[in-house]
mmCIF file of C-alpha atoms in Angstrom:
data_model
loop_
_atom_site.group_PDB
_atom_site.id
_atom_site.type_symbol
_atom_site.label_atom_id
_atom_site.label_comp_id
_atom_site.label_asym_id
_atom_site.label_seq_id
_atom_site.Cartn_x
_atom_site.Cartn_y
_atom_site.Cartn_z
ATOM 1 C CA UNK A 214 1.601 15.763 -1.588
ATOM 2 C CA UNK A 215 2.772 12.464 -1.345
ATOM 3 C CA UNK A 216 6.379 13.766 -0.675
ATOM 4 C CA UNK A 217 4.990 15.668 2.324
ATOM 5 C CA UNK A 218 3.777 12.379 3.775
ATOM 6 C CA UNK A 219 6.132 11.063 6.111
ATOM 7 C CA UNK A 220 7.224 7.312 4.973
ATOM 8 C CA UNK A 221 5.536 7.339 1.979
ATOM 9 C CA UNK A 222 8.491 8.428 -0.311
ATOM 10 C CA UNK A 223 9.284 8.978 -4.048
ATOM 11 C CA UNK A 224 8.235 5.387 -5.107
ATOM 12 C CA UNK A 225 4.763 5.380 -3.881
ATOM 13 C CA UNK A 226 4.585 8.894 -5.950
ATOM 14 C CA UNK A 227 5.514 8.015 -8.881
ATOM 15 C CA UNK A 228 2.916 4.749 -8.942
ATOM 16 C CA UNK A 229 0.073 7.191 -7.670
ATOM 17 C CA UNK A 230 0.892 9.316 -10.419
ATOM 18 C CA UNK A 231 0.835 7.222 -13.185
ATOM 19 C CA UNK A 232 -2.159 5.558 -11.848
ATOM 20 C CA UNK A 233 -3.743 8.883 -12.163
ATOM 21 C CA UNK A 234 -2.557 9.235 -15.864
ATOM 22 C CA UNK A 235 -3.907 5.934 -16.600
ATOM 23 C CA UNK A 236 -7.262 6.313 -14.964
ATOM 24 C CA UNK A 237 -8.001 9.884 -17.098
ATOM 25 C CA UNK A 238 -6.508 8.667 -20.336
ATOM 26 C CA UNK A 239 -8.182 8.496 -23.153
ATOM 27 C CA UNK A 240 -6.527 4.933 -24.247
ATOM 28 C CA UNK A 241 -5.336 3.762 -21.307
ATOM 29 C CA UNK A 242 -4.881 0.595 -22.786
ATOM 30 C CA UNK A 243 -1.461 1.795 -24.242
ATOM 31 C CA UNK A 244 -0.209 1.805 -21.045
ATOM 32 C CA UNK A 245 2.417 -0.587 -19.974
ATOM 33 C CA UNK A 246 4.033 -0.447 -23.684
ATOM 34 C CA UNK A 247 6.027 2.444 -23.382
ATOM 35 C CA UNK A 248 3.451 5.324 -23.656
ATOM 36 C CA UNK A 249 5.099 8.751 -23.414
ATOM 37 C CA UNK A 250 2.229 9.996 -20.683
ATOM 38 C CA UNK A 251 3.057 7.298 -18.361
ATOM 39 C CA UNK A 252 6.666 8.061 -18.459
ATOM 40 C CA UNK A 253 6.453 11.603 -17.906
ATOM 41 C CA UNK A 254 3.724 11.298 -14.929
ATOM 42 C CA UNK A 255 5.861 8.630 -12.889
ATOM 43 C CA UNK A 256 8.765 10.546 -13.458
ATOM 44 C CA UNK A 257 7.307 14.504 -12.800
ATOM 45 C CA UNK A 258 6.188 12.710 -9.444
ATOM 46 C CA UNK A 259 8.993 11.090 -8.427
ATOM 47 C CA UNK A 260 11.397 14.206 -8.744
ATOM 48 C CA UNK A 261 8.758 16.438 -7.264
ATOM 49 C CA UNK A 262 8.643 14.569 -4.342
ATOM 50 C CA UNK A 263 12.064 14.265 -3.764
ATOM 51 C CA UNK A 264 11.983 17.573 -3.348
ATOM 52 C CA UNK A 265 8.998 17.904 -0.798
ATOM 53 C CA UNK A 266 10.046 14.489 1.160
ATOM 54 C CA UNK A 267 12.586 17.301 2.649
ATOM 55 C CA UNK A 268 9.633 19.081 4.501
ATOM 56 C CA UNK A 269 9.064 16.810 7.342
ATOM 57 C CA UNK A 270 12.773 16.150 7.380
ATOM 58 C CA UNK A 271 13.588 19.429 8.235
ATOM 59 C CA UNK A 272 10.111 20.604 9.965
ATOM 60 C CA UNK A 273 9.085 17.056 11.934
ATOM 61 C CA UNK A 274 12.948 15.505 12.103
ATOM 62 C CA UNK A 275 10.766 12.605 10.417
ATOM 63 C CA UNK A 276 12.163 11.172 7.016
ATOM 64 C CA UNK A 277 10.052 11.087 4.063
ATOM 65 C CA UNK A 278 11.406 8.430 2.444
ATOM 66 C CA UNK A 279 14.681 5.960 2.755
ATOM 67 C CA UNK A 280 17.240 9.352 0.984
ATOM 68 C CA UNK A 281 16.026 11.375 3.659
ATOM 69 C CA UNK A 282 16.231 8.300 6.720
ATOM 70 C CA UNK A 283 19.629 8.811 5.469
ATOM 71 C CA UNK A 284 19.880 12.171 5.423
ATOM 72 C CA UNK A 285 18.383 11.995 9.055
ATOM 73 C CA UNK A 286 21.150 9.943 10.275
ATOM 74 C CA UNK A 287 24.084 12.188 8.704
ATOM 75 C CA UNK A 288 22.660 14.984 10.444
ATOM 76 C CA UNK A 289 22.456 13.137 13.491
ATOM 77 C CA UNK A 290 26.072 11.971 13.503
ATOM 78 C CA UNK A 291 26.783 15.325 13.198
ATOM 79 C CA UNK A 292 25.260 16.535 16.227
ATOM 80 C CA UNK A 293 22.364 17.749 14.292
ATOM 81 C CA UNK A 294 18.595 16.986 15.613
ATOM 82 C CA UNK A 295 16.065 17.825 12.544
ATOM 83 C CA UNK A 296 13.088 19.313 13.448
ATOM 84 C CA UNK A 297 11.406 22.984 14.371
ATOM 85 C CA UNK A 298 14.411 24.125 16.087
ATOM 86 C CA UNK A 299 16.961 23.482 13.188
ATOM 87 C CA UNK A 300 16.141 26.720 11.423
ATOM 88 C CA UNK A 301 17.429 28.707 14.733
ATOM 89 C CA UNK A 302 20.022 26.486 15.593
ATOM 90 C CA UNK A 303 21.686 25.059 12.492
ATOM 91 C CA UNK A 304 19.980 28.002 10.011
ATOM 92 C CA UNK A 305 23.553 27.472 7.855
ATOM 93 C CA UNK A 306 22.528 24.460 7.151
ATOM 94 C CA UNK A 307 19.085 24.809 6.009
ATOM 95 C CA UNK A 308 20.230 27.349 3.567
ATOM 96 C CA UNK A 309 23.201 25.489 2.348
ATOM 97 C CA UNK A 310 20.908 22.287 1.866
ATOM 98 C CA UNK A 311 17.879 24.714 -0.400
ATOM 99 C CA UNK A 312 21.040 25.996 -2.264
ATOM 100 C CA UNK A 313 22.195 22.644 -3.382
ATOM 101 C CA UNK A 314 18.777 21.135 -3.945
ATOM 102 C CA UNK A 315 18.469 24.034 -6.755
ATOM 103 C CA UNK A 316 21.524 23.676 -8.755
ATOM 104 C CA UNK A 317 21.059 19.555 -8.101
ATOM 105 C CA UNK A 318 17.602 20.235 -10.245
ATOM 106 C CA UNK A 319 19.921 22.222 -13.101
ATOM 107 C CA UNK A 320 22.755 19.731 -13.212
ATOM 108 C CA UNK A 321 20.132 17.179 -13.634
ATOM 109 C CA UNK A 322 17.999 19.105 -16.082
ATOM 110 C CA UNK A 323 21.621 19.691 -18.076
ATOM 111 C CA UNK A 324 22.731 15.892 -17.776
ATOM 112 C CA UNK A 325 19.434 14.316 -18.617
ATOM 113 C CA UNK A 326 19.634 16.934 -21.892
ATOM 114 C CA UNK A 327 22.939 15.735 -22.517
ATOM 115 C CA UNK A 328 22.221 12.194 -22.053
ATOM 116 C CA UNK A 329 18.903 11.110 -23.367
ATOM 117 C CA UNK A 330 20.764 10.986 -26.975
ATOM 118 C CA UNK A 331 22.979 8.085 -25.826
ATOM 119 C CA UNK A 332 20.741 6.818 -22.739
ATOM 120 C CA UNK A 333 17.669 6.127 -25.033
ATOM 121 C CA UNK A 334 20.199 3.705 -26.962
ATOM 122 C CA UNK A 335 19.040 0.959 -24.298
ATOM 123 C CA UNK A 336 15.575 0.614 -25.386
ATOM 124 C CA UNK A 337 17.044 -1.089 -28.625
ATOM 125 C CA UNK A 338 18.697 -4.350 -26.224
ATOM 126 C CA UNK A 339 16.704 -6.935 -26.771
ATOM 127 C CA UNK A 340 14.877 -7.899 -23.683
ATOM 128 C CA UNK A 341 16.366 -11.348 -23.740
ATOM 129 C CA UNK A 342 19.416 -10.175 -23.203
ATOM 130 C CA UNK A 343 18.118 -7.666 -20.489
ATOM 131 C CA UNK A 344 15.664 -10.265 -18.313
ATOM 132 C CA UNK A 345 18.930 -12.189 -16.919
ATOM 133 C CA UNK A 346 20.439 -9.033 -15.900
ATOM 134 C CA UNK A 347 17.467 -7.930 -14.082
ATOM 135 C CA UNK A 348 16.318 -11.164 -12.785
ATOM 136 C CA UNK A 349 20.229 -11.207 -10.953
ATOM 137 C CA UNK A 350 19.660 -7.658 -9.270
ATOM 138 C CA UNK A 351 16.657 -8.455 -8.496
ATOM 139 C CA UNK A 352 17.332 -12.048 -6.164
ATOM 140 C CA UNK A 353 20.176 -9.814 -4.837
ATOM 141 C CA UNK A 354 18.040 -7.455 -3.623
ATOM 142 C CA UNK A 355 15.575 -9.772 -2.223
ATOM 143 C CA UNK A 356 18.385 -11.051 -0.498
ATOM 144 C CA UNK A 357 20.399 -8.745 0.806
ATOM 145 C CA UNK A 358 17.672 -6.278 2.799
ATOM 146 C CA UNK A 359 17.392 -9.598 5.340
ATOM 147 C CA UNK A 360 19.656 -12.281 4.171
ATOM 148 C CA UNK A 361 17.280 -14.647 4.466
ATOM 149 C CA UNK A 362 16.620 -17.192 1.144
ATOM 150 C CA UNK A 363 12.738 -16.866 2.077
ATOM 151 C CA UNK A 364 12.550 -13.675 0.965
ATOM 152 C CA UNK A 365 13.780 -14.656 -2.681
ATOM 153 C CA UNK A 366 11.090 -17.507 -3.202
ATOM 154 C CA UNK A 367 8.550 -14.484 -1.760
ATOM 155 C CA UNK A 368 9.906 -12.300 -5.018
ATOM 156 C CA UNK A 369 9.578 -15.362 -7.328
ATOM 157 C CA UNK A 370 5.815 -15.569 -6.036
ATOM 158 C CA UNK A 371 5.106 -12.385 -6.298
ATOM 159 C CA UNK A 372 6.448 -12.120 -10.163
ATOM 160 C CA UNK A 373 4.678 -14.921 -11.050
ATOM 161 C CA UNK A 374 1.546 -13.978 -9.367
ATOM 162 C CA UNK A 375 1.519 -10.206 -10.710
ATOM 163 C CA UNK A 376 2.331 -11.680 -14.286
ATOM 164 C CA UNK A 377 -1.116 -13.767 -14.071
ATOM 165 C CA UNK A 378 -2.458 -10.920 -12.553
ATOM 166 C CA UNK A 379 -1.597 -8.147 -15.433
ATOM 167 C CA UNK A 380 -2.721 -10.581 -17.954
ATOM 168 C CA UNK A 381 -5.776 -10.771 -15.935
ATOM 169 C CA UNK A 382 -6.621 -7.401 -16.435
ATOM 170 C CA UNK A 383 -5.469 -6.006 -12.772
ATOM 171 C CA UNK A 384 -3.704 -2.681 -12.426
ATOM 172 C CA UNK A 385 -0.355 -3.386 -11.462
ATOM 173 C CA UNK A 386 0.344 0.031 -10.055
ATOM 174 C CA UNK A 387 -2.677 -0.425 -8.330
ATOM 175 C CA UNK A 388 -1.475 -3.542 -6.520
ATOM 176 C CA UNK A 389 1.892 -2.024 -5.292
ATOM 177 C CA UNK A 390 -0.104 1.068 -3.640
ATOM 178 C CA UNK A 391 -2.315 -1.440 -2.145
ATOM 179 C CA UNK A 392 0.650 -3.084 -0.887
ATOM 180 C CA UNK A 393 2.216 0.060 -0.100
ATOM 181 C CA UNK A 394 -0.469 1.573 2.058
ATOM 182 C CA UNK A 395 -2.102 -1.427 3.228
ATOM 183 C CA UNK A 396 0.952 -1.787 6.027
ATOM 184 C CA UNK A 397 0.981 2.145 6.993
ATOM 185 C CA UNK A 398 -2.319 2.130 6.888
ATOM 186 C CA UNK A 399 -3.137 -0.733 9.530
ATOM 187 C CA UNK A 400 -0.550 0.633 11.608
ATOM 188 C CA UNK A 401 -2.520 4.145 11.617
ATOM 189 C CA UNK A 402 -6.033 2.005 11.657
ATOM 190 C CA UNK A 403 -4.598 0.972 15.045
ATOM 191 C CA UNK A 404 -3.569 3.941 16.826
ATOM 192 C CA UNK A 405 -6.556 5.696 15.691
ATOM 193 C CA UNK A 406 -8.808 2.793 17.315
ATOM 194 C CA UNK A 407 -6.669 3.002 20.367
ATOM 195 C CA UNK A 408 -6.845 6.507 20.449
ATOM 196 C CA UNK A 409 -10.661 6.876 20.070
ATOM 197 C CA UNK A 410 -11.455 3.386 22.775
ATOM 198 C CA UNK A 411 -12.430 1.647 19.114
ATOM 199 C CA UNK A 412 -15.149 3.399 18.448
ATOM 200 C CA UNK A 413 -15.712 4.157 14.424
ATOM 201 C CA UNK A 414 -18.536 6.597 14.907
ATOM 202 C CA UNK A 415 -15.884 9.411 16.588
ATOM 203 C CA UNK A 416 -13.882 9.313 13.394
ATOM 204 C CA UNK A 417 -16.930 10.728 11.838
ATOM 205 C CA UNK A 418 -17.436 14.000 14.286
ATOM 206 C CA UNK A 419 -13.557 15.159 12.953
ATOM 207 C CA UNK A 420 -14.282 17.099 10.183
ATOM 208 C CA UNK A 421 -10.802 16.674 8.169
ATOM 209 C CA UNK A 422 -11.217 12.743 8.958
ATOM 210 C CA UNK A 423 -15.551 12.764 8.204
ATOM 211 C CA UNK A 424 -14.212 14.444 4.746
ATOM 212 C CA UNK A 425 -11.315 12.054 4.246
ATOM 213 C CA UNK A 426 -13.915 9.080 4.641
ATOM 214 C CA UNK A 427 -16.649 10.205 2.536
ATOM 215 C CA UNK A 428 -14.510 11.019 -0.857
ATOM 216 C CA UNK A 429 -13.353 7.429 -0.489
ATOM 217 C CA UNK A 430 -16.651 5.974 -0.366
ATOM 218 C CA UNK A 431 -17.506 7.983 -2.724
ATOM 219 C CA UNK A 432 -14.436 7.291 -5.084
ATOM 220 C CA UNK A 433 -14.712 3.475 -4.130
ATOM 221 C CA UNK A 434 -18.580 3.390 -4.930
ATOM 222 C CA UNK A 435 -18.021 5.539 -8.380
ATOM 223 C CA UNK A 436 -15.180 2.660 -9.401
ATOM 224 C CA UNK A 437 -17.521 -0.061 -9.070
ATOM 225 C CA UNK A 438 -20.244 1.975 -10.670
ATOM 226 C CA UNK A 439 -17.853 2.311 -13.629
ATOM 227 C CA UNK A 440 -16.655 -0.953 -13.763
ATOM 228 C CA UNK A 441 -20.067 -2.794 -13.740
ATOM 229 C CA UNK A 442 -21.275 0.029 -16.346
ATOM 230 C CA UNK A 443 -18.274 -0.835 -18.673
ATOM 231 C CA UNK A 444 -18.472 -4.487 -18.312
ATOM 232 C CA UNK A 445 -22.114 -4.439 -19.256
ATOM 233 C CA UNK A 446 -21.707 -2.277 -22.339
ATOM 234 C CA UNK A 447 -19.139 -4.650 -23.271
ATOM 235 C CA UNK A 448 -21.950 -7.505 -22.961
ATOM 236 C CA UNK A 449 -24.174 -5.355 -25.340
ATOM 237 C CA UNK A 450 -21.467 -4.911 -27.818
ATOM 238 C CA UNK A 451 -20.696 -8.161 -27.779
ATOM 239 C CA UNK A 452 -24.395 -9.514 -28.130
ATOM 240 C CA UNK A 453 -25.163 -7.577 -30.680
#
């Protein structure tokens, strides 16, 4: 679903995902150690979406995520315009590109066979030996999408800030869909406002959008439901 989404990508997938697996585990408290479910839920979402970022790519001509932006621009240098009309005009194409993406999903399936026996040989580097090498690609990173130093001190903020913030108890994952979504979400809060002359009541007379609205009240008033009912059974326990 999230694949489908236009912008959203693979990333914000695999985070929803393994938000999900945290929120219906049974110890989710295990979490952020290496626990096999988290693993396999960020991971099953991040290659399914992959897949399904190709639908708007292909049906819209709008790329799902930043593989298929730069899919969109190798078709376009080719003379290629993705949307409805590709599967009449360019149908060779379409075929040829369903025909890779299968035996892409076997080669991987056979490499990541072959290779988890020699792969899983990182997890016994010590992390101080790993941190410096991370740390590095990360500033470059920060760096290079602008070029501007600013963006480097915004990383080291960030880290620092999400460190105090995971010992604090926050989700993590939770944080980056927040930041995720927050900035695609204004953007849509925008147009929709300019759309219906800023008036909140006309969202509610679209029945998708009325829907949309009400199971996030309603998951947004269950959280804090849960939350208070958690922290005050902790207060019992703890009394007693």
């Amino acid at each position: 679903f999230a694949g489908i989404l236009p912008g959203i990508g693979a990333v914000l997938a695999a985070f929803m995902s393994y938000n999900e697996a945290v929120r219906w585990s049974k110890q989710p408290e295990k979490f952020g150690k290496g626990e096999m479910e988290g693993v396999v839920s960020s991971e099953t979402a991040n290659n399914s979406a992959t897949g399904a970022a190709m639908i708007p790519l292909l049906a819209l001509g709008l790329p799902g995520g930043a593989l298929t932006a730069m899919m969109l621009g190798v078709f376009q240098i080719h003379g290629m315009e993705p949307g409805p009309l590709i599967f009449v005009t360019s149908k060779e194409l379409v075929w040829t590109t369903f025909a890779a993406m299968v035996f892409a999903n076997i080669a991987i399936f056979g490499l990541g066979w072959l290779q988890t026996k020699t792969v899983v040989h990182l997890l016994r580097v010590p992390f101080r030996y790993l941190s410096p090498g991370i740390l590095l690609l990360a500033t470059i990173g920060a760096f290079a999408l602008r070029n501007l130093v600013v963006d480097v001190w915004v990383m080291f903020a960030a880290g620092i800030a999400g460190y105090y913030l995971r010992r604090s108890g926050y989700s993590v994952s939770g944080i980056v869909l927040g930041l995720v979504l927050g900035d695609l979400g204004e953007a849509a809060f925008a147009k929709t406002m300019q759309l219906t002359n800023y008036s909140l009541i006309t969202l509610m007379h679209r029945p998708v959008c009325a829907v949309l609205l009400t199971i996030g009240a309603f998951t947004l008033a269950w959280n804090i439901y849960s939350g208070v009912k958690k922290s005050m059974a902790q207060a019992e326990t703890g009394a007693k």
